[in-house]
Tab-separated table of C-alpha atoms and ligand atoms in Angstrom:
chain	number	residue	atom	x	y	z
I	19	MET	CA	-5.910	-60.199	-8.940
I	20	SER	CA	-3.615	-57.656	-10.654
I	21	ASN	CA	-2.507	-57.960	-14.275
I	22	GLN	CA	0.977	-58.783	-13.036
I	23	SER	CA	-0.091	-61.679	-10.854
I	24	LEU	CA	-2.412	-62.882	-13.617
I	25	GLN	CA	0.550	-63.057	-15.964
I	26	ALA	CA	2.586	-64.861	-13.325
I	27	LYS	CA	-0.222	-67.387	-12.944
I	28	GLN	CA	-0.362	-68.041	-16.677
I	29	SER	CA	1.752	-70.789	-18.197
I	30	SER	CA	2.774	-70.497	-21.864
I	31	LYS	CA	-0.651	-71.845	-22.820
I	32	THR	CA	-3.896	-70.290	-21.668
I	33	ARG	CA	-5.561	-72.938	-19.476
I	34	PHE	CA	-9.331	-73.041	-19.758
I	35	GLY	CA	-11.812	-74.382	-17.253
I	36	VAL	CA	-15.254	-75.235	-18.620
I	37	ILE	CA	-18.380	-74.330	-16.639
I	38	GLY	CA	-21.354	-76.510	-17.573
I	39	THR	CA	-21.791	-79.712	-19.530
I	40	GLY	CA	-24.384	-78.717	-22.135
I	41	ARG	CA	-24.709	-79.824	-25.748
I	42	ILE	CA	-22.676	-76.928	-27.105
I	43	THR	CA	-19.811	-77.764	-24.721
I	44	ARG	CA	-18.851	-80.803	-26.781
I	45	ARG	CA	-18.148	-78.701	-29.868
I	46	LEU	CA	-16.466	-75.766	-28.149
I	47	VAL	CA	-14.174	-77.965	-26.047
I	48	ALA	CA	-12.854	-79.575	-29.248
I	49	ASP	CA	-12.243	-76.081	-30.666
I	50	LEU	CA	-10.455	-74.983	-27.483
I	51	GLN	CA	-8.310	-78.117	-27.546
I	52	SER	CA	-7.332	-77.563	-31.197
I	53	THR	CA	-6.445	-73.850	-30.877
I	54	ASP	CA	-2.729	-72.975	-30.654
I	55	ASN	CA	-1.516	-71.974	-27.177
I	56	VAL	CA	-4.745	-73.074	-25.490
I	57	THR	CA	-5.458	-76.096	-23.323
I	58	VAL	CA	-8.443	-77.295	-21.281
I	59	THR	CA	-7.489	-78.362	-17.767
I	60	ALA	CA	-10.830	-78.821	-15.951
I	61	ILE	CA	-14.580	-79.098	-16.427
I	62	ALA	CA	-17.176	-78.321	-13.753
I	63	SER	CA	-20.727	-79.562	-13.343
I	64	ARG	CA	-23.314	-79.238	-10.605
I	65	ALA	CA	-22.982	-83.030	-10.325
I	66	ARG	CA	-19.650	-84.822	-9.792
I	67	ASP	CA	-20.704	-87.831	-11.921
I	68	ARG	CA	-21.541	-85.650	-14.874
I	69	ALA	CA	-18.245	-83.752	-14.600
I	70	SER	CA	-16.341	-87.069	-14.507
I	71	TRP	CA	-18.244	-88.494	-17.459
I	72	TYR	CA	-17.556	-85.388	-19.578
I	73	ALA	CA	-13.915	-85.183	-18.488
I	74	ASN	CA	-13.444	-88.787	-19.669
I	75	GLN	CA	-15.279	-88.176	-22.921
I	76	TYR	CA	-13.315	-85.038	-23.815
I	77	GLY	CA	-9.909	-86.012	-22.457
I	78	ILE	CA	-9.894	-83.317	-19.740
I	79	ALA	CA	-7.630	-84.067	-16.765
I	80	ASN	CA	-9.823	-82.705	-13.959
I	81	ALA	CA	-13.523	-83.129	-13.162
I	82	VAL	CA	-14.822	-80.588	-10.665
I	83	GLU	CA	-18.009	-80.587	-8.618
I	84	GLY	CA	-19.459	-77.077	-8.433
I	85	TYR	CA	-18.653	-74.002	-10.490
I	86	GLU	CA	-17.138	-72.007	-7.601
I	87	ALA	CA	-14.538	-74.728	-7.028
I	88	LEU	CA	-13.403	-74.389	-10.637
I	89	LEU	CA	-12.814	-70.649	-10.205
I	90	GLN	CA	-10.473	-71.327	-7.269
I	91	ARG	CA	-8.148	-73.705	-9.134
I	92	GLU	CA	-4.516	-72.763	-9.675
I	93	ASP	CA	-4.450	-74.456	-13.094
I	94	VAL	CA	-7.158	-72.288	-14.688
I	95	ASP	CA	-6.498	-68.926	-16.411
I	96	ALA	CA	-9.770	-68.551	-18.323
I	97	VAL	CA	-13.294	-69.953	-18.280
I	98	TYR	CA	-15.692	-71.004	-20.978
I	99	ILE	CA	-19.250	-70.552	-19.660
I	100	SER	CA	-21.937	-72.695	-21.336
I	101	LEU	CA	-24.836	-72.323	-18.926
I	102	PRO	CA	-28.436	-71.194	-19.514
I	103	PRO	CA	-28.575	-67.415	-20.229
I	104	SER	CA	-29.906	-66.406	-16.793
I	105	MET	CA	-26.650	-67.675	-15.224
I	106	HIS	CA	-24.169	-65.994	-17.588
I	107	ALA	CA	-23.785	-62.665	-15.785
I	108	GLU	CA	-23.400	-64.203	-12.317
I	109	TRP	CA	-20.636	-66.612	-13.382
I	110	ALA	CA	-18.879	-64.256	-15.788
I	111	ILE	CA	-18.614	-61.651	-13.016
I	112	ALA	CA	-17.479	-64.269	-10.473
I	113	ALA	CA	-14.798	-65.463	-12.914
I	114	ALA	CA	-13.599	-61.895	-13.549
I	115	GLU	CA	-13.401	-61.291	-9.776
I	116	SER	CA	-11.219	-64.412	-9.534
I	117	GLY	CA	-8.843	-62.956	-12.147
I	118	LEU	CA	-9.953	-65.263	-14.981
I	119	HIS	CA	-10.530	-64.351	-18.632
I	120	VAL	CA	-14.065	-65.047	-19.833
I	121	LEU	CA	-15.488	-66.674	-22.945
I	122	CYS	CA	-19.251	-66.646	-22.347
I	123	GLU	CA	-21.877	-68.325	-24.504
I	124	LYS	CA	-24.455	-66.199	-26.275
I	125	PRO	CA	-26.597	-64.383	-25.334
I	126	LEU	CA	-23.979	-62.649	-23.188
I	127	ALA	CA	-26.584	-61.882	-20.515
I	128	LEU	CA	-30.311	-61.170	-20.106
I	129	THR	CA	-30.166	-57.384	-20.528
I	130	ALA	CA	-27.830	-54.600	-21.613
I	131	ASP	CA	-27.388	-53.553	-17.973
I	132	GLN	CA	-26.153	-57.046	-17.093
I	133	ALA	CA	-23.854	-57.025	-20.139
I	134	VAL	CA	-22.284	-53.769	-18.964
I	135	SER	CA	-21.823	-55.239	-15.461
I	136	ILE	CA	-19.809	-58.071	-17.010
I	137	ASP	CA	-17.701	-55.566	-18.942
I	138	VAL	CA	-17.092	-53.476	-15.799
I	139	ALA	CA	-16.141	-56.550	-13.718
I	140	CYS	CA	-13.701	-57.746	-16.390
I	141	ARG	CA	-12.098	-54.310	-16.702
I	142	SER	CA	-11.715	-54.035	-12.907
I	143	GLY	CA	-10.270	-57.552	-12.767
I	144	GLY	CA	-7.837	-56.783	-15.622
I	145	VAL	CA	-9.156	-59.717	-17.668
I	146	ARG	CA	-10.338	-60.084	-21.262
I	147	TRP	CA	-13.806	-61.159	-22.323
I	148	LEU	CA	-15.743	-62.169	-25.421
I	149	ASP	CA	-19.177	-63.603	-26.035
I	150	ALA	CA	-18.978	-66.862	-28.000
I	151	THR	CA	-20.594	-65.481	-31.158
I	152	GLY	CA	-18.369	-67.257	-33.643
I	153	TRP	CA	-19.577	-65.740	-36.927
I	154	LEU	CA	-18.199	-62.304	-36.030
I	155	HIS	CA	-14.700	-63.809	-36.147
I	156	HIS	CA	-14.897	-65.617	-39.497
I	157	PRO	CA	-12.730	-64.126	-42.293
I	158	ARG	CA	-15.937	-64.069	-44.370
I	159	THR	CA	-17.320	-61.467	-41.966
I	160	GLU	CA	-14.391	-59.146	-42.800
I	161	SER	CA	-15.442	-59.370	-46.466
I	162	PHE	CA	-19.068	-58.582	-45.514
I	163	ARG	CA	-17.809	-55.466	-43.801
I	164	ASP	CA	-15.561	-54.443	-46.710
I	165	TRP	CA	-18.378	-54.804	-49.260
I	166	ILE	CA	-20.825	-52.865	-47.088
I	167	ARG	CA	-18.352	-50.077	-46.287
I	168	SER	CA	-16.818	-49.728	-49.749
I	169	GLY	CA	-20.104	-48.945	-51.494
I	170	ARG	CA	-19.916	-52.205	-53.500
I	171	LEU	CA	-23.655	-52.644	-52.835
I	172	GLY	CA	-24.527	-48.973	-53.448
I	173	ASP	CA	-26.548	-47.215	-50.754
I	174	ILE	CA	-27.923	-49.685	-48.202
I	175	GLY	CA	-31.732	-49.541	-48.060
I	176	HIS	CA	-32.892	-52.661	-46.221
I	177	ILE	CA	-31.470	-55.520	-44.156
I	178	SER	CA	-33.313	-58.753	-43.418
I	179	ALA	CA	-32.234	-61.660	-41.249
I	180	ALA	CA	-33.885	-64.982	-40.454
I	181	VAL	CA	-32.641	-67.422	-37.815
I	182	SER	CA	-34.648	-70.473	-36.855
I	183	PHE	CA	-34.659	-74.196	-36.319
I	184	TYR	CA	-37.343	-76.793	-35.910
I	185	GLN	CA	-36.707	-79.166	-33.051
I	186	PRO	CA	-39.162	-80.581	-30.578
I	187	PHE	CA	-37.631	-79.846	-27.164
I	188	GLN	CA	-37.318	-82.130	-24.177
I	189	SER	CA	-39.589	-80.712	-21.472
I	190	ASP	CA	-36.561	-79.858	-19.293
I	191	ASP	CA	-34.759	-77.853	-22.015
I	192	HIS	CA	-33.662	-74.451	-20.693
I	193	ARG	CA	-35.080	-72.885	-23.896
I	194	LEU	CA	-38.559	-73.661	-22.562
I	195	ASP	CA	-37.905	-72.159	-19.132
I	196	ALA	CA	-38.497	-68.414	-18.941
I	197	SER	CA	-36.774	-68.232	-15.539
I	198	LEU	CA	-33.544	-69.470	-17.193
I	199	GLY	CA	-33.736	-66.920	-20.024
I	200	GLY	CA	-35.398	-69.374	-22.422
I	201	GLY	CA	-37.235	-68.554	-25.642
I	202	CYS	CA	-36.249	-67.489	-29.129
I	203	ILE	CA	-35.795	-63.744	-28.462
I	204	LEU	CA	-32.510	-64.090	-26.599
I	205	ASP	CA	-31.515	-67.415	-28.149
I	206	LEU	CA	-31.988	-66.576	-31.861
I	207	GLY	CA	-32.837	-62.862	-31.817
I	208	TRP	CA	-29.266	-62.503	-30.553
I	209	TYR	CA	-27.945	-63.465	-33.999
I	210	ALA	CA	-30.501	-61.502	-36.020
I	211	CYS	CA	-30.128	-58.267	-34.003
I	212	GLY	CA	-26.344	-58.660	-33.991
I	213	LEU	CA	-26.433	-58.983	-37.779
I	214	VAL	CA	-28.496	-55.795	-38.163
I	215	ARG	CA	-26.111	-53.956	-35.849
I	216	PHE	CA	-23.106	-55.248	-37.817
I	217	ALA	CA	-24.512	-54.679	-41.326
I	218	SER	CA	-25.892	-51.214	-40.678
I	219	LEU	CA	-22.597	-50.096	-39.125
I	220	GLY	CA	-24.683	-48.460	-36.412
I	221	MET	CA	-27.624	-48.762	-34.095
I	222	PRO	CA	-31.327	-48.963	-34.928
I	223	LEU	CA	-33.210	-45.918	-33.650
I	224	GLU	CA	-36.619	-47.580	-33.136
I	225	VAL	CA	-38.157	-51.058	-33.135
I	226	SER	CA	-41.581	-52.671	-33.203
I	227	ALA	CA	-42.016	-56.377	-32.454
I	228	ASP	CA	-44.551	-59.176	-32.440
I	229	VAL	CA	-44.233	-62.568	-30.757
I	230	VAL	CA	-45.942	-65.943	-30.618
I	231	ILE	CA	-45.794	-67.452	-27.119
I	232	ARG	CA	-46.183	-71.190	-26.586
I	233	GLU	CA	-45.329	-73.228	-23.493
I	234	ASN	CA	-44.755	-69.912	-21.670
I	235	VAL	CA	-41.827	-68.769	-23.797
I	236	PRO	CA	-41.444	-66.798	-27.042
I	237	GLN	CA	-41.399	-69.331	-29.897
I	238	ARG	CA	-41.540	-66.936	-32.860
I	239	LEU	CA	-40.376	-63.315	-33.077
I	240	THR	CA	-40.955	-60.882	-35.936
I	241	ALA	CA	-39.584	-57.355	-35.655
I	242	MET	CA	-39.151	-54.232	-37.743
I	243	LEU	CA	-36.238	-51.888	-37.058
I	244	TRP	CA	-35.725	-48.302	-38.220
I	245	LEU	CA	-32.156	-47.067	-38.691
I	246	GLY	CA	-30.717	-43.687	-39.654
I	247	SER	CA	-30.925	-42.302	-43.229
I	248	GLY	CA	-34.169	-44.128	-43.970
I	249	VAL	CA	-32.620	-47.615	-43.722
I	250	THR	CA	-34.983	-50.329	-42.432
I	251	ALA	CA	-34.546	-53.912	-41.248
I	252	THR	CA	-36.763	-56.904	-40.566
I	253	ILE	CA	-35.954	-59.966	-38.522
I	254	SER	CA	-37.677	-63.331	-38.170
I	255	CYS	CA	-36.642	-65.889	-35.550
I	256	GLY	CA	-38.253	-68.990	-34.175
I	257	TYR	CA	-38.418	-72.608	-33.229
I	258	ASP	CA	-41.237	-73.480	-35.608
I	259	THR	CA	-39.608	-73.483	-39.053
I	260	ALA	CA	-36.718	-75.471	-40.557
I	261	THR	CA	-33.184	-74.220	-40.026
I	262	ARG	CA	-32.616	-70.739	-41.456
I	263	LYS	CA	-29.490	-68.731	-40.763
I	264	TRP	CA	-29.501	-66.201	-43.570
I	265	PHE	CA	-29.494	-62.527	-44.336
I	266	GLU	CA	-29.776	-60.087	-47.195
I	267	VAL	CA	-28.215	-56.633	-47.155
I	268	ALA	CA	-29.973	-54.834	-50.006
I	269	GLY	CA	-28.312	-51.818	-51.588
I	270	SER	CA	-29.118	-49.582	-54.545
I	271	ALA	CA	-26.610	-51.457	-56.751
I	272	ALA	CA	-26.666	-55.037	-55.461
I	273	SER	CA	-27.622	-57.352	-52.618
I	274	LEU	CA	-25.246	-59.286	-50.381
I	275	ILE	CA	-26.794	-62.649	-49.520
I	276	CYS	CA	-25.563	-65.308	-47.115
I	277	ASP	CA	-27.466	-68.469	-46.214
I	278	ASP	CA	-25.417	-69.645	-43.235
I	279	PHE	CA	-23.966	-66.597	-41.505
I	280	THR	CA	-24.269	-67.883	-37.905
I	281	ARG	CA	-22.267	-71.025	-38.681
I	282	PRO	CA	-21.270	-72.412	-42.083
I	283	TRP	CA	-23.229	-75.497	-43.167
I	284	PRO	CA	-21.213	-78.608	-42.393
I	285	GLU	CA	-19.653	-80.409	-45.398
I	286	ARG	CA	-20.173	-77.352	-47.639
I	287	ALA	CA	-17.953	-74.507	-48.711
I	288	THR	CA	-18.335	-71.364	-46.576
I	289	ARG	CA	-20.076	-69.099	-49.039
I	290	CYS	CA	-22.023	-65.921	-49.875
I	291	TRP	CA	-23.197	-64.134	-52.983
I	292	ILE	CA	-23.517	-60.657	-54.431
I	293	HIS	CA	-26.540	-60.342	-56.749
I	294	ASP	CA	-26.647	-57.282	-58.982
I	295	ALA	CA	-29.559	-55.620	-60.755
I	296	SER	CA	-28.887	-57.463	-64.033
I	297	GLY	CA	-29.149	-60.898	-62.453
I	298	LEU	CA	-25.389	-61.398	-62.367
I	299	VAL	CA	-24.400	-63.497	-59.358
I	300	GLU	CA	-20.894	-63.321	-57.924
I	301	GLY	CA	-20.168	-66.253	-55.589
I	302	HIS	CA	-17.448	-66.177	-52.916
I	303	GLU	CA	-15.971	-68.998	-50.842
I	304	PHE	CA	-13.896	-68.826	-47.652
I	305	GLU	CA	-11.717	-70.949	-45.377
I	306	GLY	CA	-11.281	-70.901	-41.596
I	307	CYS	CA	-12.832	-72.124	-38.344
I	308	GLN	CA	-14.671	-69.210	-36.743
I	309	GLU	CA	-14.571	-70.670	-33.224
I	310	ARG	CA	-10.800	-71.234	-33.254
I	311	LEU	CA	-10.294	-67.699	-34.588
I	312	MET	CA	-12.569	-66.342	-31.834
I	313	ILE	CA	-10.618	-68.215	-29.133
I	314	ALA	CA	-7.279	-67.072	-30.587
I	315	ARG	CA	-8.552	-63.495	-30.519
I	316	LEU	CA	-9.590	-63.793	-26.854
I	317	VAL	CA	-6.201	-65.139	-25.757
I	318	GLY	CA	-4.283	-62.737	-28.021
I	319	GLU	CA	-3.327	-59.147	-27.359
I	320	GLN	CA	-5.541	-57.234	-29.794
I	321	ALA	CA	-8.103	-54.893	-28.199
I	322	LEU	CA	-11.537	-56.553	-28.003
I	323	THR	CA	-13.582	-53.352	-27.703
I	324	GLU	CA	-15.203	-53.732	-31.124
I	325	TRP	CA	-16.737	-57.135	-30.305
I	326	GLN	CA	-17.570	-56.168	-26.729
I	327	GLN	CA	-19.442	-53.080	-27.931
I	328	ASN	CA	-21.287	-55.195	-30.485
I	329	ALA	CA	-22.478	-57.511	-27.699
I	330	ILE	CA	-23.656	-54.634	-25.485
I	331	ASP	CA	-25.399	-52.943	-28.436
I	332	THR	CA	-27.096	-56.212	-29.368
I	333	HIS	CA	-28.521	-56.339	-25.848
I	334	LEU	CA	-29.734	-52.732	-26.181
I	335	ILE	CA	-31.687	-53.777	-29.311
I	336	LEU	CA	-33.061	-56.888	-27.572
I	337	ASP	CA	-34.107	-54.737	-24.599
I	338	ALA	CA	-36.067	-52.471	-26.977
I	339	ILE	CA	-37.728	-55.500	-28.582
I	340	THR	CA	-38.863	-56.660	-25.146
I	341	GLN	CA	-40.105	-53.152	-24.347
I	342	SER	CA	-42.085	-53.067	-27.621
I	343	LEU	CA	-43.649	-56.456	-26.843
I	344	ASP	CA	-44.549	-55.253	-23.345
I	345	SER	CA	-46.362	-52.316	-24.935
I	346	GLY	CA	-48.370	-54.454	-27.374
I	347	GLY	CA	-46.002	-54.051	-30.352
I	348	ALA	CA	-45.593	-50.264	-30.088
I	349	ARG	CA	-42.800	-48.548	-32.003
I	350	VAL	CA	-40.277	-47.729	-29.253
I	351	PRO	CA	-36.884	-46.005	-29.190
I	352	VAL	CA	-33.690	-48.030	-28.808
I	353	ARG	CA	-31.400	-46.808	-26.043
I	354	GLN	CA	-28.173	-45.859	-27.837
I	355	THR	CA	-25.835	-46.201	-24.860
I	356	ILE	CA	-25.883	-47.159	-21.186
I	357	GLY	CA	-25.370	-44.546	-18.560
N	419	NAP	N1	-22.550	-70.515	-29.910
N	419	NAP	C1	-23.391	-71.441	-30.367
N	419	NAP	O1	-23.347	-71.832	-31.545
N	419	NAP	C2	-24.395	-72.039	-29.439
N	419	NAP	C3	-25.112	-73.181	-29.793
N	419	NAP	C4	-25.987	-73.738	-28.867
N	419	NAP	C5	-26.142	-73.155	-27.625
N	419	NAP	N2	-25.463	-72.015	-27.314
N	419	NAP	C6	-25.623	-71.356	-26.021
N	419	NAP	O2	-24.915	-72.116	-25.035
N	419	NAP	C7	-25.586	-72.043	-23.782
N	419	NAP	C8	-25.883	-73.458	-23.319
N	419	NAP	O3	-26.701	-74.062	-24.295
N	419	NAP	P1	-26.840	-75.662	-24.402
N	419	NAP	O4	-27.800	-75.944	-25.473
N	419	NAP	O5	-25.479	-76.274	-24.455
N	419	NAP	O6	-27.545	-75.938	-22.983
N	419	NAP	P2	-27.841	-77.287	-22.213
N	419	NAP	O7	-27.556	-78.473	-23.072
N	419	NAP	O8	-29.189	-77.149	-21.620
N	419	NAP	O9	-26.753	-77.252	-21.064
N	419	NAP	C9	-26.675	-76.225	-20.109
N	419	NAP	C10	-25.801	-76.718	-18.950
N	419	NAP	O10	-25.904	-75.753	-17.917
N	419	NAP	C11	-25.842	-76.403	-16.641
N	419	NAP	N3	-26.941	-75.915	-15.794
N	419	NAP	C12	-26.802	-75.275	-14.632
N	419	NAP	N4	-27.982	-74.951	-14.093
N	419	NAP	C13	-28.911	-75.404	-14.945
N	419	NAP	C14	-30.326	-75.397	-14.925
N	419	NAP	N5	-31.009	-74.836	-13.905
N	419	NAP	N6	-30.966	-75.976	-15.953
N	419	NAP	C15	-30.293	-76.518	-16.969
N	419	NAP	N7	-28.936	-76.557	-17.061
N	419	NAP	C16	-28.257	-76.008	-16.044
N	419	NAP	C17	-25.944	-77.889	-16.889
N	419	NAP	O11	-24.665	-78.444	-16.631
N	419	NAP	P3	-24.350	-79.177	-15.245
N	419	NAP	O12	-25.659	-79.549	-14.598
N	419	NAP	O13	-23.566	-80.376	-15.642
N	419	NAP	O14	-23.590	-78.209	-14.418
N	419	NAP	C18	-26.267	-78.032	-18.375
N	419	NAP	O15	-25.615	-79.108	-18.971
N	419	NAP	C19	-26.844	-71.188	-24.010
N	419	NAP	O16	-26.583	-69.868	-23.637
N	419	NAP	C20	-27.051	-71.273	-25.527
N	419	NAP	O17	-27.721	-70.143	-26.074
N	419	NAP	C21	-24.581	-71.475	-28.187
């Protein structure tokens, strides 16, 4: 579908169709429904009953059986994909080929090559895409960037990030199914690698990784990353410790510390701190809903290249981590670009 016919198809609001009925859907649908100039017109499930149940629960007018049927609807301009990771590329590309904008859950895909295929399909279809990595869209993240770029922290020496949660899984959880892209590398390493990419303002050059496998999937990942100018980073991710979603960017003058970068703790101010060498702590608090800002950005007119490149680069780092694990933890180079 051309850009022109896409615009003709669009009403004044961008009409989203939801693909999948997972746990995260509940939260994101509420964010879609409360974003200006956005509405949710349909939800699709593999099973008609489940689609109907969710449509009733969320106040969505249309329940659809099958994902393909949702792509063919006249009342859908964009899709929100909340499927297991192994299905993201297939349905994001199918949506783009149907002329629909794409908001795809993280991880964007399984590999950097798949991520680029999504980007290519969306460009050919004349549609916009974002991965649903909310923290990158929070106003707090702009301040992170300003402090890192301005030299407020001095010269950056080391970055560390830890993302985990402790939750016994149901045996049918996609996170325990390697064939669906399960395991903590893609699920949580996505955030930690994305943070390193963001905070270093560049790409790691080399990585070395170690993993604990249980129930056939990675349950704990530890990795070391080497960046340019002697900067290093460490990441820790897993399903076997209590919730951690924090980072430290350590510079020669001060450290930037955040204890909830992936999503602000509920019922608490959105916060972060700068600690200097004398023990002085400068606290900062922020307002704003990162998911609504992300959705507004997708349906707006601003170029999305910055976030799209971040997603592709994050996959390049994850690819290198997998390659290191396949070679027994060897220090391996990170591909800097595709192609
Ligand atoms: N951005 C965030 O903060 C955040 C938070 C949590 C999760 N996520 C991401 O969101 C995505 C979905 O996660 P979730 O926890 O919501 O997943 P989930 O509860 O397991 O739901 C996934 C949905 O995918 C559909 N599906 C299709 N084929 C499937 C299969 N073979 N096995 C299982 N489900 C299948 C199912 O819907 P139907 O059967 O009804 O079609 C299911 O409800 C993942 O990529 C995850 O990493 C993001």
